JSON list of C-alpha atoms in Angstrom, two decimals:
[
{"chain": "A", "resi": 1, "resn": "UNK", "atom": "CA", "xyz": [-63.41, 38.64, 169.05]},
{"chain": "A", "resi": 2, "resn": "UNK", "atom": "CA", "xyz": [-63.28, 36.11, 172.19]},
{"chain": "A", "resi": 3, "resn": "UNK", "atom": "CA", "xyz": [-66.78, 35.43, 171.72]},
{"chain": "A", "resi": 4, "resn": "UNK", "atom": "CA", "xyz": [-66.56, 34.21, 168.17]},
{"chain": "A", "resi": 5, "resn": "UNK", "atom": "CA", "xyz": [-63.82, 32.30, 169.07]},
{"chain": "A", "resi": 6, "resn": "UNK", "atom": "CA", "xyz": [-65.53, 30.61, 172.07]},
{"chain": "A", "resi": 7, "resn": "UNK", "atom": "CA", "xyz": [-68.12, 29.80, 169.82]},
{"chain": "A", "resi": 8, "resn": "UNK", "atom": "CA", "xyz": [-66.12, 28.28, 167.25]},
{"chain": "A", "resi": 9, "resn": "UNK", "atom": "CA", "xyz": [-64.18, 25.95, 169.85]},
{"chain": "A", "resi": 10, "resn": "UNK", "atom": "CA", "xyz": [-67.79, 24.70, 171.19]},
{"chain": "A", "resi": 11, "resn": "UNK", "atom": "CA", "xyz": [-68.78, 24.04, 167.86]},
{"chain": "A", "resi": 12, "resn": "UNK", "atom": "CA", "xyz": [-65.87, 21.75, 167.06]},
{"chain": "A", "resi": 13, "resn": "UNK", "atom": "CA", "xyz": [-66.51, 20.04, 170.56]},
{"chain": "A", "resi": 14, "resn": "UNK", "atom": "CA", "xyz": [-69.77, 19.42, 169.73]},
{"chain": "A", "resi": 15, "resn": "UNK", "atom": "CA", "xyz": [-68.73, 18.24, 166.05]},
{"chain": "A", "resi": 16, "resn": "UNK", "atom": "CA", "xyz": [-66.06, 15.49, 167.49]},
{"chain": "A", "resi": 17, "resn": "UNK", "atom": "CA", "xyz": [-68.03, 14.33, 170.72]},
{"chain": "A", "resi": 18, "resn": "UNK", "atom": "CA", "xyz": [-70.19, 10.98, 170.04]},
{"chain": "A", "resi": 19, "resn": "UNK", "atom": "CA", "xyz": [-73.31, 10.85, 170.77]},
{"chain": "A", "resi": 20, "resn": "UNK", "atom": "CA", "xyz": [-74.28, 8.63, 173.43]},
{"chain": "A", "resi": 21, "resn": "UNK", "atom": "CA", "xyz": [-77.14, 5.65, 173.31]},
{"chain": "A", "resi": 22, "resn": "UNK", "atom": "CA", "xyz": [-78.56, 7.45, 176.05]},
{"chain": "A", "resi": 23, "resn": "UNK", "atom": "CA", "xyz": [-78.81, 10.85, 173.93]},
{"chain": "A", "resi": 24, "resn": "UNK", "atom": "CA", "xyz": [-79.86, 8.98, 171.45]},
{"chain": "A", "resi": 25, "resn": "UNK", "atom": "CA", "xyz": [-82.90, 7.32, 172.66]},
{"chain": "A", "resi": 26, "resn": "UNK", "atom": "CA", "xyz": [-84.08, 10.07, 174.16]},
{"chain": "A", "resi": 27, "resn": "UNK", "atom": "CA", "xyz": [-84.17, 12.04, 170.49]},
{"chain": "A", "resi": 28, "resn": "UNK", "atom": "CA", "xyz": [-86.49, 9.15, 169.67]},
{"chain": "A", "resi": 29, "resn": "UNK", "atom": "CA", "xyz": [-88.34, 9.54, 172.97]},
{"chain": "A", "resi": 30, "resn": "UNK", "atom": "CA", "xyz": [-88.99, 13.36, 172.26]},
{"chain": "A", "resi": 31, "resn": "UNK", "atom": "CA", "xyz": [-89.64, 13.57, 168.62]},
{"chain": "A", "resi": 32, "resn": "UNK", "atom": "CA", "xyz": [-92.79, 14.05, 166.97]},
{"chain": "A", "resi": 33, "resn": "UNK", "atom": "CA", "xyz": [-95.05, 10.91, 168.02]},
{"chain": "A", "resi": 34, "resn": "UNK", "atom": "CA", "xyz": [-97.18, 10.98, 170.46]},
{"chain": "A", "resi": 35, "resn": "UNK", "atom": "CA", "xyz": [-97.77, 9.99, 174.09]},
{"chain": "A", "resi": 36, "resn": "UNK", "atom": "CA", "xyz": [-99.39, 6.60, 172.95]},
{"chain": "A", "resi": 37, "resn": "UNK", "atom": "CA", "xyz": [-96.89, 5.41, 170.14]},
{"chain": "A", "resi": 38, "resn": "UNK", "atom": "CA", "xyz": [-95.53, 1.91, 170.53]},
{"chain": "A", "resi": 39, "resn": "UNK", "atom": "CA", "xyz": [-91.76, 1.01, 170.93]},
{"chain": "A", "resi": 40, "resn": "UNK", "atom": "CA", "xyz": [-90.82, -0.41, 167.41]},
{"chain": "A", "resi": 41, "resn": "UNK", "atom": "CA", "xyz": [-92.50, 2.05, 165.12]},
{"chain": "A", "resi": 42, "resn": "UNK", "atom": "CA", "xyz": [-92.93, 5.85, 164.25]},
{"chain": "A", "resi": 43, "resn": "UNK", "atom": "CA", "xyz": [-96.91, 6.09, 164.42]},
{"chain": "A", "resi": 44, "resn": "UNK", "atom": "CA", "xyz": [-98.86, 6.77, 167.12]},
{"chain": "A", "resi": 45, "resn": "UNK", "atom": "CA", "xyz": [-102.27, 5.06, 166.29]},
{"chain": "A", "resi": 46, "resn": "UNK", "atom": "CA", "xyz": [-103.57, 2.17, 168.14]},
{"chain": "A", "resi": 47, "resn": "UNK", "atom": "CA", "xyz": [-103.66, -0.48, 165.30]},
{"chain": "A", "resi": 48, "resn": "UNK", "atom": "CA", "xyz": [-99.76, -0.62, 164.62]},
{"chain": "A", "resi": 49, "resn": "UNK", "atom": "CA", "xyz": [-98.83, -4.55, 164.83]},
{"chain": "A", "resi": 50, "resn": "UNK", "atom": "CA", "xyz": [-96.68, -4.11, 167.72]},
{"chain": "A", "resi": 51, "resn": "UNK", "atom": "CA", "xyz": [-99.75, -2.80, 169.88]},
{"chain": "A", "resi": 52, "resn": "UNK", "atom": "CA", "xyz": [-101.53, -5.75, 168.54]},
{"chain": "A", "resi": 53, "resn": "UNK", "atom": "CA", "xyz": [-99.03, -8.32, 169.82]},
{"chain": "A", "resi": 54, "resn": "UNK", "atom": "CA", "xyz": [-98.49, -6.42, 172.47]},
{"chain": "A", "resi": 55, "resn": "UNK", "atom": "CA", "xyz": [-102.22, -6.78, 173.63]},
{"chain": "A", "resi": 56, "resn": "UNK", "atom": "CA", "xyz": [-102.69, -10.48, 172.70]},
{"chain": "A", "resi": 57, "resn": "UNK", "atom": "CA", "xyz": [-99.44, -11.46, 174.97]},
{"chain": "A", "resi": 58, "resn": "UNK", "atom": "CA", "xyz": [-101.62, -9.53, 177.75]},
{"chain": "A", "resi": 59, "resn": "UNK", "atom": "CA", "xyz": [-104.64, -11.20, 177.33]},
{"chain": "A", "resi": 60, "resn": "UNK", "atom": "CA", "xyz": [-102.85, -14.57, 177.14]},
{"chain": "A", "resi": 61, "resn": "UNK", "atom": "CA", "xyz": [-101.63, -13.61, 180.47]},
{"chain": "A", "resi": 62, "resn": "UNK", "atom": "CA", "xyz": [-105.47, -12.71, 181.84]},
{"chain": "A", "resi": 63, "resn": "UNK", "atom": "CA", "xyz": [-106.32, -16.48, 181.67]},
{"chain": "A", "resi": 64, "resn": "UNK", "atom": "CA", "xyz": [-108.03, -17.39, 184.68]},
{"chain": "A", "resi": 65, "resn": "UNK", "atom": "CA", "xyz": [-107.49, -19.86, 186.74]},
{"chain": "A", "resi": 66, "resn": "UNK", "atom": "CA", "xyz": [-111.13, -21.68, 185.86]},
{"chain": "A", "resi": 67, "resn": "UNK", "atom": "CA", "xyz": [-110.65, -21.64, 182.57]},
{"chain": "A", "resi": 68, "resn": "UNK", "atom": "CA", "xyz": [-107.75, -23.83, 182.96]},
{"chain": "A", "resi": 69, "resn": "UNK", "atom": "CA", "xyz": [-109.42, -26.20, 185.08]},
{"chain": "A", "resi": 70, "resn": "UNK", "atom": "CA", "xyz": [-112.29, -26.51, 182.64]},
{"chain": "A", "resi": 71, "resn": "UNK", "atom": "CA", "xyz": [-109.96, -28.37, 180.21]},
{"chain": "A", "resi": 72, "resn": "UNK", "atom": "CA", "xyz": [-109.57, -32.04, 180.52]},
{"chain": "A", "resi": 73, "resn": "UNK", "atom": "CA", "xyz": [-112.81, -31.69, 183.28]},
{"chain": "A", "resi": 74, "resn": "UNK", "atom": "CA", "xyz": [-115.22, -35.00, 182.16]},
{"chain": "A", "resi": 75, "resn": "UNK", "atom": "CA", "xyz": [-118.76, -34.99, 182.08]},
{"chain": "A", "resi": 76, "resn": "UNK", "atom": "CA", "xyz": [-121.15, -35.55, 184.71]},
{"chain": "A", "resi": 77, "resn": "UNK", "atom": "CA", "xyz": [-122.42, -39.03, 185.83]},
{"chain": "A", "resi": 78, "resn": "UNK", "atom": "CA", "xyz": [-125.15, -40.78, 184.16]},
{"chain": "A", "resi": 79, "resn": "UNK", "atom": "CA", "xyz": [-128.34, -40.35, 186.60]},
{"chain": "A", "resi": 80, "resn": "UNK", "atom": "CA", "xyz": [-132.08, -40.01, 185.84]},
{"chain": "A", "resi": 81, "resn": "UNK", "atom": "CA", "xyz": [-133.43, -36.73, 186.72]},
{"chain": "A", "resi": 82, "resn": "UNK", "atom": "CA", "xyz": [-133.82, -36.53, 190.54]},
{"chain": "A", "resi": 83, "resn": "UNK", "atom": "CA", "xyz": [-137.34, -36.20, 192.38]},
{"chain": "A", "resi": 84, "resn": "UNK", "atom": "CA", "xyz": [-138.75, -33.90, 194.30]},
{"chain": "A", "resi": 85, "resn": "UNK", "atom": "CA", "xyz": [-138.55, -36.25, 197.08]},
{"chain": "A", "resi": 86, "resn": "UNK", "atom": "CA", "xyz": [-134.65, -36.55, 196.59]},
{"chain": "A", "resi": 87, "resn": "UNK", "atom": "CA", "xyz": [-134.17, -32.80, 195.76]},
{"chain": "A", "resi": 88, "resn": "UNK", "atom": "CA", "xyz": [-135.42, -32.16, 199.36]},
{"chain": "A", "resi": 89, "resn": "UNK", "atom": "CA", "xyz": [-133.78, -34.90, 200.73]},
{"chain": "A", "resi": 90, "resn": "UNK", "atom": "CA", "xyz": [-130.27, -32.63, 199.77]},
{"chain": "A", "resi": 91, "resn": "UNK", "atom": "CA", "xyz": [-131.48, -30.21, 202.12]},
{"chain": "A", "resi": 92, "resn": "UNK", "atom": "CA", "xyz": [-131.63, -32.23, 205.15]},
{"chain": "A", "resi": 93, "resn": "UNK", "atom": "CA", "xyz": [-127.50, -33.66, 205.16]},
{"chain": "A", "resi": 94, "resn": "UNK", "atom": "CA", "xyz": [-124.91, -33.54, 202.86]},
{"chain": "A", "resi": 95, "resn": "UNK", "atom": "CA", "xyz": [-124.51, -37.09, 202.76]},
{"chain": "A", "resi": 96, "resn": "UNK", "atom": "CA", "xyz": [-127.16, -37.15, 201.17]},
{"chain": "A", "resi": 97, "resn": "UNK", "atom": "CA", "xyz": [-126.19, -34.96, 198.69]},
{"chain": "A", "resi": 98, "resn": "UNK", "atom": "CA", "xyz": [-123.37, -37.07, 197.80]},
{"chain": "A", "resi": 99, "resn": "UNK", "atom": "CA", "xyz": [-124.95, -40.35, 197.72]},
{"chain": "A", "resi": 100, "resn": "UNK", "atom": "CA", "xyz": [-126.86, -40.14, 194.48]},
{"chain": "A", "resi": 101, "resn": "UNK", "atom": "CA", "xyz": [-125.41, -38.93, 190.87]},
{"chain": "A", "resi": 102, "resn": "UNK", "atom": "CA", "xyz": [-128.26, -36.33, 190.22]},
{"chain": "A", "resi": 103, "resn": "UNK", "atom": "CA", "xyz": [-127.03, -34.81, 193.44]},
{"chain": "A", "resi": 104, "resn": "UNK", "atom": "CA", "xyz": [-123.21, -34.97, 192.86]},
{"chain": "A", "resi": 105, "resn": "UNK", "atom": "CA", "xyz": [-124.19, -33.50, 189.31]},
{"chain": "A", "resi": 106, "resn": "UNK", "atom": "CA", "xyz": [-126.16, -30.79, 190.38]},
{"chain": "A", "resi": 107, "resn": "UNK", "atom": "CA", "xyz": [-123.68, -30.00, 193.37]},
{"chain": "A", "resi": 108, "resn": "UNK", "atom": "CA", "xyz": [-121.21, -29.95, 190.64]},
{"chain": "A", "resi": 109, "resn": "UNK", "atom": "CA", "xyz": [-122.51, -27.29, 188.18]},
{"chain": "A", "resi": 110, "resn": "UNK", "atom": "CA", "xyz": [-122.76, -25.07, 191.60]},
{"chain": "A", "resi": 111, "resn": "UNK", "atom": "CA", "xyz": [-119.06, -25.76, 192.43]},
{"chain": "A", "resi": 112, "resn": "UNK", "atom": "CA", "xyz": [-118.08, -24.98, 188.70]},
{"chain": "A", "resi": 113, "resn": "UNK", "atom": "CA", "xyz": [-119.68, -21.62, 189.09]},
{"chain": "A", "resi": 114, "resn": "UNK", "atom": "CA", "xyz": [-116.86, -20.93, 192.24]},
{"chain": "A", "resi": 115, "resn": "UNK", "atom": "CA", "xyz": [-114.40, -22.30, 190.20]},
{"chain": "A", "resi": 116, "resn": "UNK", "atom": "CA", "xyz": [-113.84, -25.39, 192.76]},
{"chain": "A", "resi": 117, "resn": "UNK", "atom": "CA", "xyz": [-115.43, -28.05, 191.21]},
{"chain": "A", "resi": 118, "resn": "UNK", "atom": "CA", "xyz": [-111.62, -29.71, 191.63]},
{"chain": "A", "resi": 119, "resn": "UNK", "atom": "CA", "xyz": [-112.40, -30.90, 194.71]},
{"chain": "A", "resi": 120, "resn": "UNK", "atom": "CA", "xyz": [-115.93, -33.11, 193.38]},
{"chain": "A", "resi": 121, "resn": "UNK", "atom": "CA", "xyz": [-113.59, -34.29, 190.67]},
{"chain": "A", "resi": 122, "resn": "UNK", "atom": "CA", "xyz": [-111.11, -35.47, 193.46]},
{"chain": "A", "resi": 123, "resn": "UNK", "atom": "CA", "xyz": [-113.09, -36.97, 195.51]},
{"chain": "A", "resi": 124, "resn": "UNK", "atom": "CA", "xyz": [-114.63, -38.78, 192.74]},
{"chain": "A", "resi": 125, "resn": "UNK", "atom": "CA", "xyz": [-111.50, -40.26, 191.80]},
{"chain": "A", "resi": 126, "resn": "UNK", "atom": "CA", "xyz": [-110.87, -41.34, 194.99]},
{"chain": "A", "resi": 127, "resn": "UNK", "atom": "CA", "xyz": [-113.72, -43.44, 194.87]},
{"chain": "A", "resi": 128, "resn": "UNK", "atom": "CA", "xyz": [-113.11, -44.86, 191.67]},
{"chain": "A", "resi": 129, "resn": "UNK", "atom": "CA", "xyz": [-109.73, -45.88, 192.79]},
{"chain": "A", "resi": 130, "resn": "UNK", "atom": "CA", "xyz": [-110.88, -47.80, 195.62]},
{"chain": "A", "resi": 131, "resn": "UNK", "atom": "CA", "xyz": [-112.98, -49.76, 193.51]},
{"chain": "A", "resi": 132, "resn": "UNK", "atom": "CA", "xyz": [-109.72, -51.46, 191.60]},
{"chain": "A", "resi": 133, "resn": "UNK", "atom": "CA", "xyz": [-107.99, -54.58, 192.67]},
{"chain": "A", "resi": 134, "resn": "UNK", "atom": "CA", "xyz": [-105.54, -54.57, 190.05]},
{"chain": "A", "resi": 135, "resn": "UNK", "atom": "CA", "xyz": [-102.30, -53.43, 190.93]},
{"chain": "A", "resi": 136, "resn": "UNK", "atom": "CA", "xyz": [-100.63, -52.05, 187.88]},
{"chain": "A", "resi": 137, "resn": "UNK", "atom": "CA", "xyz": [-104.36, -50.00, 187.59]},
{"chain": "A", "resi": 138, "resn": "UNK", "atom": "CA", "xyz": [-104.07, -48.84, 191.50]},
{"chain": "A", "resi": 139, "resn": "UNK", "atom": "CA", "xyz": [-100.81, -47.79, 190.59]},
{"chain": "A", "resi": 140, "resn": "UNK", "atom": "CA", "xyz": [-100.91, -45.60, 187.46]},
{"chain": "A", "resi": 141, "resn": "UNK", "atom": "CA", "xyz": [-104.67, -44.52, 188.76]},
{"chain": "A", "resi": 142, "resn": "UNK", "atom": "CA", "xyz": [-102.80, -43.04, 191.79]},
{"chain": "A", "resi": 143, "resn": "UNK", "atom": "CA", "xyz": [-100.43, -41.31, 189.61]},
{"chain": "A", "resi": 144, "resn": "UNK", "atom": "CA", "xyz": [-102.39, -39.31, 187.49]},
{"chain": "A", "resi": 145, "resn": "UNK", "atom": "CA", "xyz": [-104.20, -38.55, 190.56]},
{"chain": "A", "resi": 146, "resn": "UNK", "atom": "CA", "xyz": [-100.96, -37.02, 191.99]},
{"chain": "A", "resi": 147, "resn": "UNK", "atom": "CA", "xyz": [-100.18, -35.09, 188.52]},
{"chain": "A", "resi": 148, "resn": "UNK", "atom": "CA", "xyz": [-104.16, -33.90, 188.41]},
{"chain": "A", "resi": 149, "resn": "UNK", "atom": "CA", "xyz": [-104.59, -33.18, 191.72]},
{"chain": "A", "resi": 150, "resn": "UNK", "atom": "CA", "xyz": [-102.42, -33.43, 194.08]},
{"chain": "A", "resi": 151, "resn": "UNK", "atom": "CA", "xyz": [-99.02, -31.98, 192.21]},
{"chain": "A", "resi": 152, "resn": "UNK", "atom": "CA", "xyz": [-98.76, -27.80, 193.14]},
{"chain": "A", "resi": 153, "resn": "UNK", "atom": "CA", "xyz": [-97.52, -27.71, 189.28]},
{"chain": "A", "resi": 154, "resn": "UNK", "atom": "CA", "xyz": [-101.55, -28.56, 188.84]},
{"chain": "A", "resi": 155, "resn": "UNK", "atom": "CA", "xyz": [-104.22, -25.90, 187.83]},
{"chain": "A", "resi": 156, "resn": "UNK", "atom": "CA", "xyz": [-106.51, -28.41, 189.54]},
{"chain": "A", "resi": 157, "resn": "UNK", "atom": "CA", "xyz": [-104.31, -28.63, 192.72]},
{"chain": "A", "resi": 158, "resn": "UNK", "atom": "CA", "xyz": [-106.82, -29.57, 195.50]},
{"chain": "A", "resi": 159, "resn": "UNK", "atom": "CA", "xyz": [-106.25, -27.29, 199.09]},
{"chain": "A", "resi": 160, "resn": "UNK", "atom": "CA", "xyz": [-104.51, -29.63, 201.48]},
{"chain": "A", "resi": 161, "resn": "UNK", "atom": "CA", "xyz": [-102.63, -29.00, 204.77]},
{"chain": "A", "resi": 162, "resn": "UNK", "atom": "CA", "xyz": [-99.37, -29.84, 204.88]},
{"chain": "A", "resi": 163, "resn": "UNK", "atom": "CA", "xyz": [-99.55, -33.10, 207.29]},
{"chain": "A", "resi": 164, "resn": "UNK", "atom": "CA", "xyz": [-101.88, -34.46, 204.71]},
{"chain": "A", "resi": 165, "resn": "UNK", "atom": "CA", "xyz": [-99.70, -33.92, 202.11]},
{"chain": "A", "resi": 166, "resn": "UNK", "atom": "CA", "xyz": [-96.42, -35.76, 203.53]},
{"chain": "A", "resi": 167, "resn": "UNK", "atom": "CA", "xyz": [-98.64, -38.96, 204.04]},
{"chain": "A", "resi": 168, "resn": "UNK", "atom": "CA", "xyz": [-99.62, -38.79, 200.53]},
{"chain": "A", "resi": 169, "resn": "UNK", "atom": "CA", "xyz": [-95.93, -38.78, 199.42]},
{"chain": "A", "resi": 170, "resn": "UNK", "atom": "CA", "xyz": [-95.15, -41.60, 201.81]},
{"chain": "A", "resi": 171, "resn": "UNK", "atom": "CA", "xyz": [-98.33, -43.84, 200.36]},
{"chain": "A", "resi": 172, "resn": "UNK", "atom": "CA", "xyz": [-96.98, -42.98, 196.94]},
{"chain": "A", "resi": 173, "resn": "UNK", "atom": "CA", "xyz": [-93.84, -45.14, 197.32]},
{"chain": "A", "resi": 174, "resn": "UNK", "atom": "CA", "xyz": [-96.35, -47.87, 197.67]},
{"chain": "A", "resi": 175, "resn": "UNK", "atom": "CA", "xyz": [-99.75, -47.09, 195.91]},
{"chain": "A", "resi": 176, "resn": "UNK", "atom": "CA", "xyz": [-102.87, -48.63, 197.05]},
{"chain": "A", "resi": 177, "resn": "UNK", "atom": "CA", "xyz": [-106.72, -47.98, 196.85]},
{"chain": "A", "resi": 178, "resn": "UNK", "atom": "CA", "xyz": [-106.41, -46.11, 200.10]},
{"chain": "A", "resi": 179, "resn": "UNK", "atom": "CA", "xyz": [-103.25, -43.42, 199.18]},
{"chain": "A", "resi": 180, "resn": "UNK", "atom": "CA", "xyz": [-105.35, -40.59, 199.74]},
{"chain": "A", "resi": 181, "resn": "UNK", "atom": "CA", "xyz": [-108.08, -41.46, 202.03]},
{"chain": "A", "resi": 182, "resn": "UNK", "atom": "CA", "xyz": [-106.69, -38.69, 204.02]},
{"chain": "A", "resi": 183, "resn": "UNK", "atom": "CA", "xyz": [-107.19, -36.49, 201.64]},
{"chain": "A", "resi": 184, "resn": "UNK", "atom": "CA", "xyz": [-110.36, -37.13, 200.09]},
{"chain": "A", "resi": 185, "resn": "UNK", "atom": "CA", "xyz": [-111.83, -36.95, 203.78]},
{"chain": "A", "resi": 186, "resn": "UNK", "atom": "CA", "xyz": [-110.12, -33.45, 204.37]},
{"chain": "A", "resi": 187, "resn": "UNK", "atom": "CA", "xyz": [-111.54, -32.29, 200.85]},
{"chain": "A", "resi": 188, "resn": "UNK", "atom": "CA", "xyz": [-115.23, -34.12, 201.43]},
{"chain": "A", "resi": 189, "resn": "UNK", "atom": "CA", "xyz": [-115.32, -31.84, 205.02]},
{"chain": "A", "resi": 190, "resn": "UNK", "atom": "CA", "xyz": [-114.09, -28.44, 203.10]},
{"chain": "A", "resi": 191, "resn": "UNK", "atom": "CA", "xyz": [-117.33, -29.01, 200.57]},
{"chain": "A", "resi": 192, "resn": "UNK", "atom": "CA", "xyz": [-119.27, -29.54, 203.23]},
{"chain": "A", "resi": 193, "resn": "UNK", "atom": "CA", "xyz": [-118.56, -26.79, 206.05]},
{"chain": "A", "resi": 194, "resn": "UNK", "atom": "CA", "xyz": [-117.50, -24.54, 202.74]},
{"chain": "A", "resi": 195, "resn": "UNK", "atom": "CA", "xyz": [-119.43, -24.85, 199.62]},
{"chain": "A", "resi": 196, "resn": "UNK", "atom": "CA", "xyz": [-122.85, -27.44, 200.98]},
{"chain": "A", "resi": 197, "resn": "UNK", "atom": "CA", "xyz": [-124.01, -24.01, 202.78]},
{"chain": "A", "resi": 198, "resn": "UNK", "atom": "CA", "xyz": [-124.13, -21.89, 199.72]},
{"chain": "A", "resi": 199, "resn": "UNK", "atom": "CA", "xyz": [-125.39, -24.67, 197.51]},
{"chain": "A", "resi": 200, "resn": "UNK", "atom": "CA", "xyz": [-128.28, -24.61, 199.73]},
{"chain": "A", "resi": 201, "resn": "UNK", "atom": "CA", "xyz": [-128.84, -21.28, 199.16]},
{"chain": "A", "resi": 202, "resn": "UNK", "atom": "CA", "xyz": [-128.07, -20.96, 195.44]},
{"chain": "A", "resi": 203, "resn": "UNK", "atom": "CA", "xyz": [-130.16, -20.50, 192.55]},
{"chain": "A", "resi": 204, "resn": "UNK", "atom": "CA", "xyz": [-129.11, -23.65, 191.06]},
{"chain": "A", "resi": 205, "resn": "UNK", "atom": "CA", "xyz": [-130.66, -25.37, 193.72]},
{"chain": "A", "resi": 206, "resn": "UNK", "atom": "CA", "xyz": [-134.24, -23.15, 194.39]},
{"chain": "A", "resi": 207, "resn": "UNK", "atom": "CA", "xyz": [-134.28, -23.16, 190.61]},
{"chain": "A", "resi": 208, "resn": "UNK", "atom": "CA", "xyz": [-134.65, -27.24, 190.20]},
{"chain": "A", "resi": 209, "resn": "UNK", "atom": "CA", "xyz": [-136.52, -27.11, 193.36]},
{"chain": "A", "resi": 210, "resn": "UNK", "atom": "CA", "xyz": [-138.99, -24.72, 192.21]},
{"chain": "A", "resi": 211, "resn": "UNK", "atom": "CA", "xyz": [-139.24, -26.61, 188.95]},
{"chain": "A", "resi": 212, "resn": "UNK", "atom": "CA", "xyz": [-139.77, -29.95, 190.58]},
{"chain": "A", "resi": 213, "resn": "UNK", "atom": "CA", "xyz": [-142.94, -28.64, 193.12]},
{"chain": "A", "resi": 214, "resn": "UNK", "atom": "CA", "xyz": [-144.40, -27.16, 189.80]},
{"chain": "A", "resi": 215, "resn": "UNK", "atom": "CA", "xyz": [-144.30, -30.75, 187.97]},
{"chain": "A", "resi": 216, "resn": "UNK", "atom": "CA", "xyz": [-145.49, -32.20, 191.14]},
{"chain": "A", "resi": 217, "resn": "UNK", "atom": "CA", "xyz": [-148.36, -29.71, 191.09]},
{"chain": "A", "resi": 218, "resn": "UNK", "atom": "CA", "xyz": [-149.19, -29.95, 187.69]},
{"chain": "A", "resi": 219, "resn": "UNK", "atom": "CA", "xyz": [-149.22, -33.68, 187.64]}
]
């Protein structure tokens, strides 16, 4: 019968024709596993080694930005604990902030909580660099300044405008205590219009306030 035989020539089509990668992979795609299995093995459970590589590469990959500037970040300054007097003497200009250790340190810990404290460490470093005379010490001190800071391959890259930044790559052919004054000044005004205001208002600050009127009290 013509059916038969159309049946039979189908069947030898289908016996010679390769299958394609494309057929292939979807067989695998539709078999028996389930909606969650991983590429490289049959099972479907969570645990397969695959998954597990799978979901360290993507945590590896969740790193945040702070937690690569906390490596490498040095301690605070050396200070005696500040009084009350010089606690509320924070309050009335930031200049006054800055001046002392106890206040740098305590402005610090509040900038490491919005992942900036960058810019303290910057500015800090600008100071210490204007304190050398030496000029093979100016000069490498102003390098790693460029690679820490400065450098957009930097996870401590400091926010500068673009003006800023062409003056520091002209002072760079010629280092000197002053490369960046620029920038430290532009940094020094972002803390203060930015960060200062919030400081003010934090609980690190009302906390060793609060403290520091209760000592006062008690003594």
């Amino acid at each position: 019968p013509m059916g038969s035989e159309r049946t039979e020539v189908r069947k030898r089509q289908m016996a010679t024709t390769p299958e394609t990668p494309g057929a292939a992979q979807a067989q695998l795609s539709t078999g028996n596993r389930g909606s969650n299995a991983c590429c490289f093995c049959w099972c479907c459970c969570c645990s397969c080694s695959c998954l597990t590589v799978r979901n360290q590469e993507e945590e590896r990959a969740r790193r945040t930005s702070h937690e690569l500037q906390a490596e490498g970040i040095p301690n605070c300054e050396e200070s005696p604990a500040p009084t009350l007097e010089e606690v509320n003497a924070w309050a009335q200009s930031f200049d006054k902030l800055m001046l002392t250790p106890a206040g740098r340190n305590a402005f610090r810990e509040f900038l490491r909580t919005e992942f900036s404290e960058e810019n303290m460490l910057f500015w800090m470093a600008c100071e210490e660099l204007k304190q050398e005379s030496n000029k093979s010490v100016i000069e490498e001190k102003a390098r790693l300044i460029y690679e820490d800071y400065i450098s957009i391959l930097s996870p401590k890259e400091v926010s500068l405008d673009s003006r800023v930044r062409e003056v520091i790559n002209r002072n760079m052919l010629e280092p000197s205590q002053h490369t960046f004054d620029d920038a430290q000044l532009q940094i020094y005004t972002l803390m203060h219009r930015d960060s200062y205001p919030r400081f003010m208002n934090s609980a690190i600050y009302k906390d060793l306030l609060q403290s520091l009127s209760e000592k006062s009290i008690e003594a």
